[in-house]
Amino acid sequence: MSVEVTVDPGKIARTLRLRNGVVARRLAERTARTARIAEREAPGSMGRYISWKVQDGPRGLQGVIVCDHPAVRYVLDGTRPHIIRPRRAKALRFEVSGRVVFAAYARHPGTRANNFLGRALREGR
């Protein structure tokens, strides 16, 4: 009695790349876990703007985490010290110690970079 087994690498690769295959489910679990870590690490309300998905990439499936907050680049890269001037009004309005204060401009000290997405990626491996 003889048995012949033929291994087709193309079929195996296609099976692994299926949308609901083992690899896709595992990738979705890891991407979701990393997105939850990023939500926890994000400053302020920025965590509510984080979403994730699994999509086809140039070399197969890839997990993608996106933050749609308008200020995410300023948080990730930081900012240099700069002057803030009013756009439409003639003065800026602040509240200091319960009193209202007006100023023609304000000196912002800048912010330190906070790469919360990179930390989440390293922690979520």
PDB file of C-alpha atoms in Angstrom:
ATOM      1  CA  MET A   1       0.000   0.000   0.000  1.00  0.00           C
ATOM      2  CA  SER A   2       1.469   3.340  -0.989  1.00  0.00           C
ATOM      3  CA  VAL A   3       0.379   6.832  -0.055  1.00  0.00           C
ATOM      4  CA  GLU A   4       1.330   9.931  -1.984  1.00  0.00           C
ATOM      5  CA  VAL A   5       1.116  13.376  -0.367  1.00  0.00           C
ATOM      6  CA  THR A   6       1.488  16.510  -2.422  1.00  0.00           C
ATOM      7  CA  VAL A   7       2.128  19.804  -0.643  1.00  0.00           C
ATOM      8  CA  ASP A   8       1.050  22.861  -2.593  1.00  0.00           C
ATOM      9  CA  PRO A   9       2.725  25.927  -0.977  1.00  0.00           C
ATOM     10  CA  GLY A  10       0.416  28.275  -2.884  1.00  0.00           C
ATOM     11  CA  LYS A  11      -2.723  26.702  -1.409  1.00  0.00           C
ATOM     12  CA  ILE A  12      -1.244  26.745   2.091  1.00  0.00           C
ATOM     13  CA  ALA A  13      -0.338  30.435   1.734  1.00  0.00           C
ATOM     14  CA  ARG A  14      -3.843  31.272   0.446  1.00  0.00           C
ATOM     15  CA  THR A  15      -5.421  29.347   3.333  1.00  0.00           C
ATOM     16  CA  LEU A  16      -3.361  31.274   5.867  1.00  0.00           C
ATOM     17  CA  ARG A  17      -4.326  34.606   4.279  1.00  0.00           C
ATOM     18  CA  LEU A  18      -8.085  33.937   4.422  1.00  0.00           C
ATOM     19  CA  ARG A  19     -10.138  36.666   6.069  1.00  0.00           C
ATOM     20  CA  ASN A  20     -11.438  34.398   8.851  1.00  0.00           C
ATOM     21  CA  GLY A  21      -8.424  32.118   8.990  1.00  0.00           C
ATOM     22  CA  VAL A  22      -6.314  31.352  12.028  1.00  0.00           C
ATOM     23  CA  VAL A  23      -3.699  33.966  11.156  1.00  0.00           C
ATOM     24  CA  ALA A  24      -6.289  36.717  10.607  1.00  0.00           C
ATOM     25  CA  ARG A  25      -8.031  35.981  13.922  1.00  0.00           C
ATOM     26  CA  ARG A  26      -4.734  35.990  15.818  1.00  0.00           C
ATOM     27  CA  LEU A  27      -3.694  39.227  14.120  1.00  0.00           C
ATOM     28  CA  ALA A  28      -7.057  40.813  15.010  1.00  0.00           C
ATOM     29  CA  GLU A  29      -6.643  39.794  18.675  1.00  0.00           C
ATOM     30  CA  ARG A  30      -3.154  41.296  18.880  1.00  0.00           C
ATOM     31  CA  THR A  31      -4.178  44.470  17.070  1.00  0.00           C
ATOM     32  CA  ALA A  32      -7.191  44.940  19.368  1.00  0.00           C
ATOM     33  CA  ARG A  33      -4.999  44.385  22.451  1.00  0.00           C
ATOM     34  CA  THR A  34      -2.470  46.954  21.221  1.00  0.00           C
ATOM     35  CA  ALA A  35      -5.278  49.450  20.462  1.00  0.00           C
ATOM     36  CA  ARG A  36      -6.633  49.039  24.017  1.00  0.00           C
ATOM     37  CA  ILE A  37      -3.154  49.772  25.405  1.00  0.00           C
ATOM     38  CA  ALA A  38      -2.911  52.860  23.168  1.00  0.00           C
ATOM     39  CA  GLU A  39      -6.324  54.061  24.425  1.00  0.00           C
ATOM     40  CA  ARG A  40      -5.113  53.682  28.008  1.00  0.00           C
ATOM     41  CA  GLU A  41      -1.787  55.461  27.328  1.00  0.00           C
ATOM     42  CA  ALA A  42      -3.269  58.341  25.299  1.00  0.00           C
ATOM     43  CA  PRO A  43      -3.499  61.704  27.085  1.00  0.00           C
ATOM     44  CA  GLY A  44      -6.854  63.283  27.854  1.00  0.00           C
ATOM     45  CA  SER A  45      -9.711  62.363  25.544  1.00  0.00           C
ATOM     46  CA  MET A  46      -7.419  61.257  22.720  1.00  0.00           C
ATOM     47  CA  GLY A  47      -8.058  57.579  23.521  1.00  0.00           C
ATOM     48  CA  ARG A  48     -11.641  57.900  22.266  1.00  0.00           C
ATOM     49  CA  TYR A  49     -10.325  58.680  18.772  1.00  0.00           C
ATOM     50  CA  ILE A  50      -8.360  55.417  18.421  1.00  0.00           C
ATOM     51  CA  SER A  51      -9.660  52.691  16.111  1.00  0.00           C
ATOM     52  CA  TRP A  52      -8.173  49.529  14.619  1.00  0.00           C
ATOM     53  CA  LYS A  53      -8.693  47.214  11.643  1.00  0.00           C
ATOM     54  CA  VAL A  54      -7.090  44.294   9.823  1.00  0.00           C
ATOM     55  CA  GLN A  55      -6.549  44.893   6.113  1.00  0.00           C
ATOM     56  CA  ASP A  56      -4.661  43.513   3.143  1.00  0.00           C
ATOM     57  CA  GLY A  57      -1.200  44.988   2.797  1.00  0.00           C
ATOM     58  CA  PRO A  58       1.603  44.640   0.261  1.00  0.00           C
ATOM     59  CA  ARG A  59       2.909  41.463   1.949  1.00  0.00           C
ATOM     60  CA  GLY A  60      -0.349  39.965   3.256  1.00  0.00           C
ATOM     61  CA  LEU A  61      -2.619  40.919   6.141  1.00  0.00           C
ATOM     62  CA  GLN A  62      -1.639  43.752   8.451  1.00  0.00           C
ATOM     63  CA  GLY A  63      -3.124  45.253  11.603  1.00  0.00           C
ATOM     64  CA  VAL A  64      -3.639  49.026  11.508  1.00  0.00           C
ATOM     65  CA  ILE A  65      -4.225  51.325  14.492  1.00  0.00           C
ATOM     66  CA  VAL A  66      -5.456  54.848  13.715  1.00  0.00           C
ATOM     67  CA  CYS A  67      -5.840  57.935  15.915  1.00  0.00           C
ATOM     68  CA  ASP A  68      -8.081  60.580  14.286  1.00  0.00           C
ATOM     69  CA  HIS A  69      -7.694  63.275  16.950  1.00  0.00           C
ATOM     70  CA  PRO A  70      -6.869  66.657  15.352  1.00  0.00           C
ATOM     71  CA  ALA A  71      -3.904  67.267  17.684  1.00  0.00           C
ATOM     72  CA  VAL A  72      -2.290  63.820  17.549  1.00  0.00           C
ATOM     73  CA  ARG A  73       0.757  65.029  15.557  1.00  0.00           C
ATOM     74  CA  TYR A  74       1.468  67.714  18.174  1.00  0.00           C
ATOM     75  CA  VAL A  75       1.300  65.108  20.960  1.00  0.00           C
ATOM     76  CA  LEU A  76       3.464  62.525  19.178  1.00  0.00           C
ATOM     77  CA  ASP A  77       6.109  64.996  17.941  1.00  0.00           C
ATOM     78  CA  GLY A  78       5.885  67.679  20.638  1.00  0.00           C
ATOM     79  CA  THR A  79       5.960  71.425  19.980  1.00  0.00           C
ATOM     80  CA  ARG A  80       8.587  74.135  20.322  1.00  0.00           C
ATOM     81  CA  PRO A  81       7.934  77.271  22.390  1.00  0.00           C
ATOM     82  CA  HIS A  82       5.717  79.640  20.422  1.00  0.00           C
ATOM     83  CA  ILE A  83       3.579  82.753  20.716  1.00  0.00           C
ATOM     84  CA  ILE A  84      -0.221  82.453  20.643  1.00  0.00           C
ATOM     85  CA  ARG A  85      -2.054  85.411  19.122  1.00  0.00           C
ATOM     86  CA  PRO A  86      -5.819  85.945  18.810  1.00  0.00           C
ATOM     87  CA  ARG A  87      -7.307  85.133  15.395  1.00  0.00           C
ATOM     88  CA  ARG A  88     -10.522  87.139  15.246  1.00  0.00           C
ATOM     89  CA  ALA A  89     -10.601  89.115  18.489  1.00  0.00           C
ATOM     90  CA  LYS A  90      -8.236  91.853  19.597  1.00  0.00           C
ATOM     91  CA  ALA A  91      -7.220  90.094  22.828  1.00  0.00           C
ATOM     92  CA  LEU A  92      -6.985  86.648  24.387  1.00  0.00           C
ATOM     93  CA  ARG A  93      -9.225  85.977  27.397  1.00  0.00           C
ATOM     94  CA  PHE A  94      -7.943  83.892  30.345  1.00  0.00           C
ATOM     95  CA  GLU A  95      -9.227  83.160  33.798  1.00  0.00           C
ATOM     96  CA  VAL A  96      -6.521  83.403  36.485  1.00  0.00           C
ATOM     97  CA  SER A  97      -7.371  82.858  40.167  1.00  0.00           C
ATOM     98  CA  GLY A  98     -11.055  83.474  39.462  1.00  0.00           C
ATOM     99  CA  ARG A  99     -10.399  86.797  37.678  1.00  0.00           C
ATOM    100  CA  VAL A 100     -10.747  87.413  33.943  1.00  0.00           C
ATOM    101  CA  VAL A 101      -7.513  88.628  32.327  1.00  0.00           C
ATOM    102  CA  PHE A 102      -7.026  89.893  28.763  1.00  0.00           C
ATOM    103  CA  ALA A 103      -3.734  89.749  26.845  1.00  0.00           C
ATOM    104  CA  ALA A 104      -2.602  90.683  23.341  1.00  0.00           C
ATOM    105  CA  TYR A 105      -0.580  87.446  23.121  1.00  0.00           C
ATOM    106  CA  ALA A 106       0.621  84.542  25.249  1.00  0.00           C
ATOM    107  CA  ARG A 107       3.950  82.717  25.298  1.00  0.00           C
ATOM    108  CA  HIS A 108       3.400  78.953  25.152  1.00  0.00           C
ATOM    109  CA  PRO A 109       6.347  76.996  26.630  1.00  0.00           C
ATOM    110  CA  GLY A 110       5.973  74.106  24.144  1.00  0.00           C
ATOM    111  CA  THR A 111       5.230  70.463  24.916  1.00  0.00           C
ATOM    112  CA  ARG A 112       7.391  67.395  25.272  1.00  0.00           C
ATOM    113  CA  ALA A 113       6.792  64.587  22.738  1.00  0.00           C
ATOM    114  CA  ASN A 114       4.559  61.762  24.002  1.00  0.00           C
ATOM    115  CA  ASN A 115       4.843  58.726  21.697  1.00  0.00           C
ATOM    116  CA  PHE A 116       2.006  56.743  23.280  1.00  0.00           C
ATOM    117  CA  LEU A 117       1.415  54.761  20.045  1.00  0.00           C
ATOM    118  CA  GLY A 118       5.017  53.530  19.991  1.00  0.00           C
ATOM    119  CA  ARG A 119       4.817  52.498  23.649  1.00  0.00           C
ATOM    120  CA  ALA A 120       1.555  50.640  22.990  1.00  0.00           C
ATOM    121  CA  LEU A 121       3.126  48.817  20.042  1.00  0.00           C
ATOM    122  CA  ARG A 122       6.104  47.686  22.120  1.00  0.00           C
ATOM    123  CA  GLU A 123       3.901  46.637  25.058  1.00  0.00           C
ATOM    124  CA  GLY A 124       1.282  44.886  22.902  1.00  0.00           C
ATOM    125  CA  ARG A 125       3.636  42.427  21.215  1.00  0.00           C
TER     126      ARG A 125
END
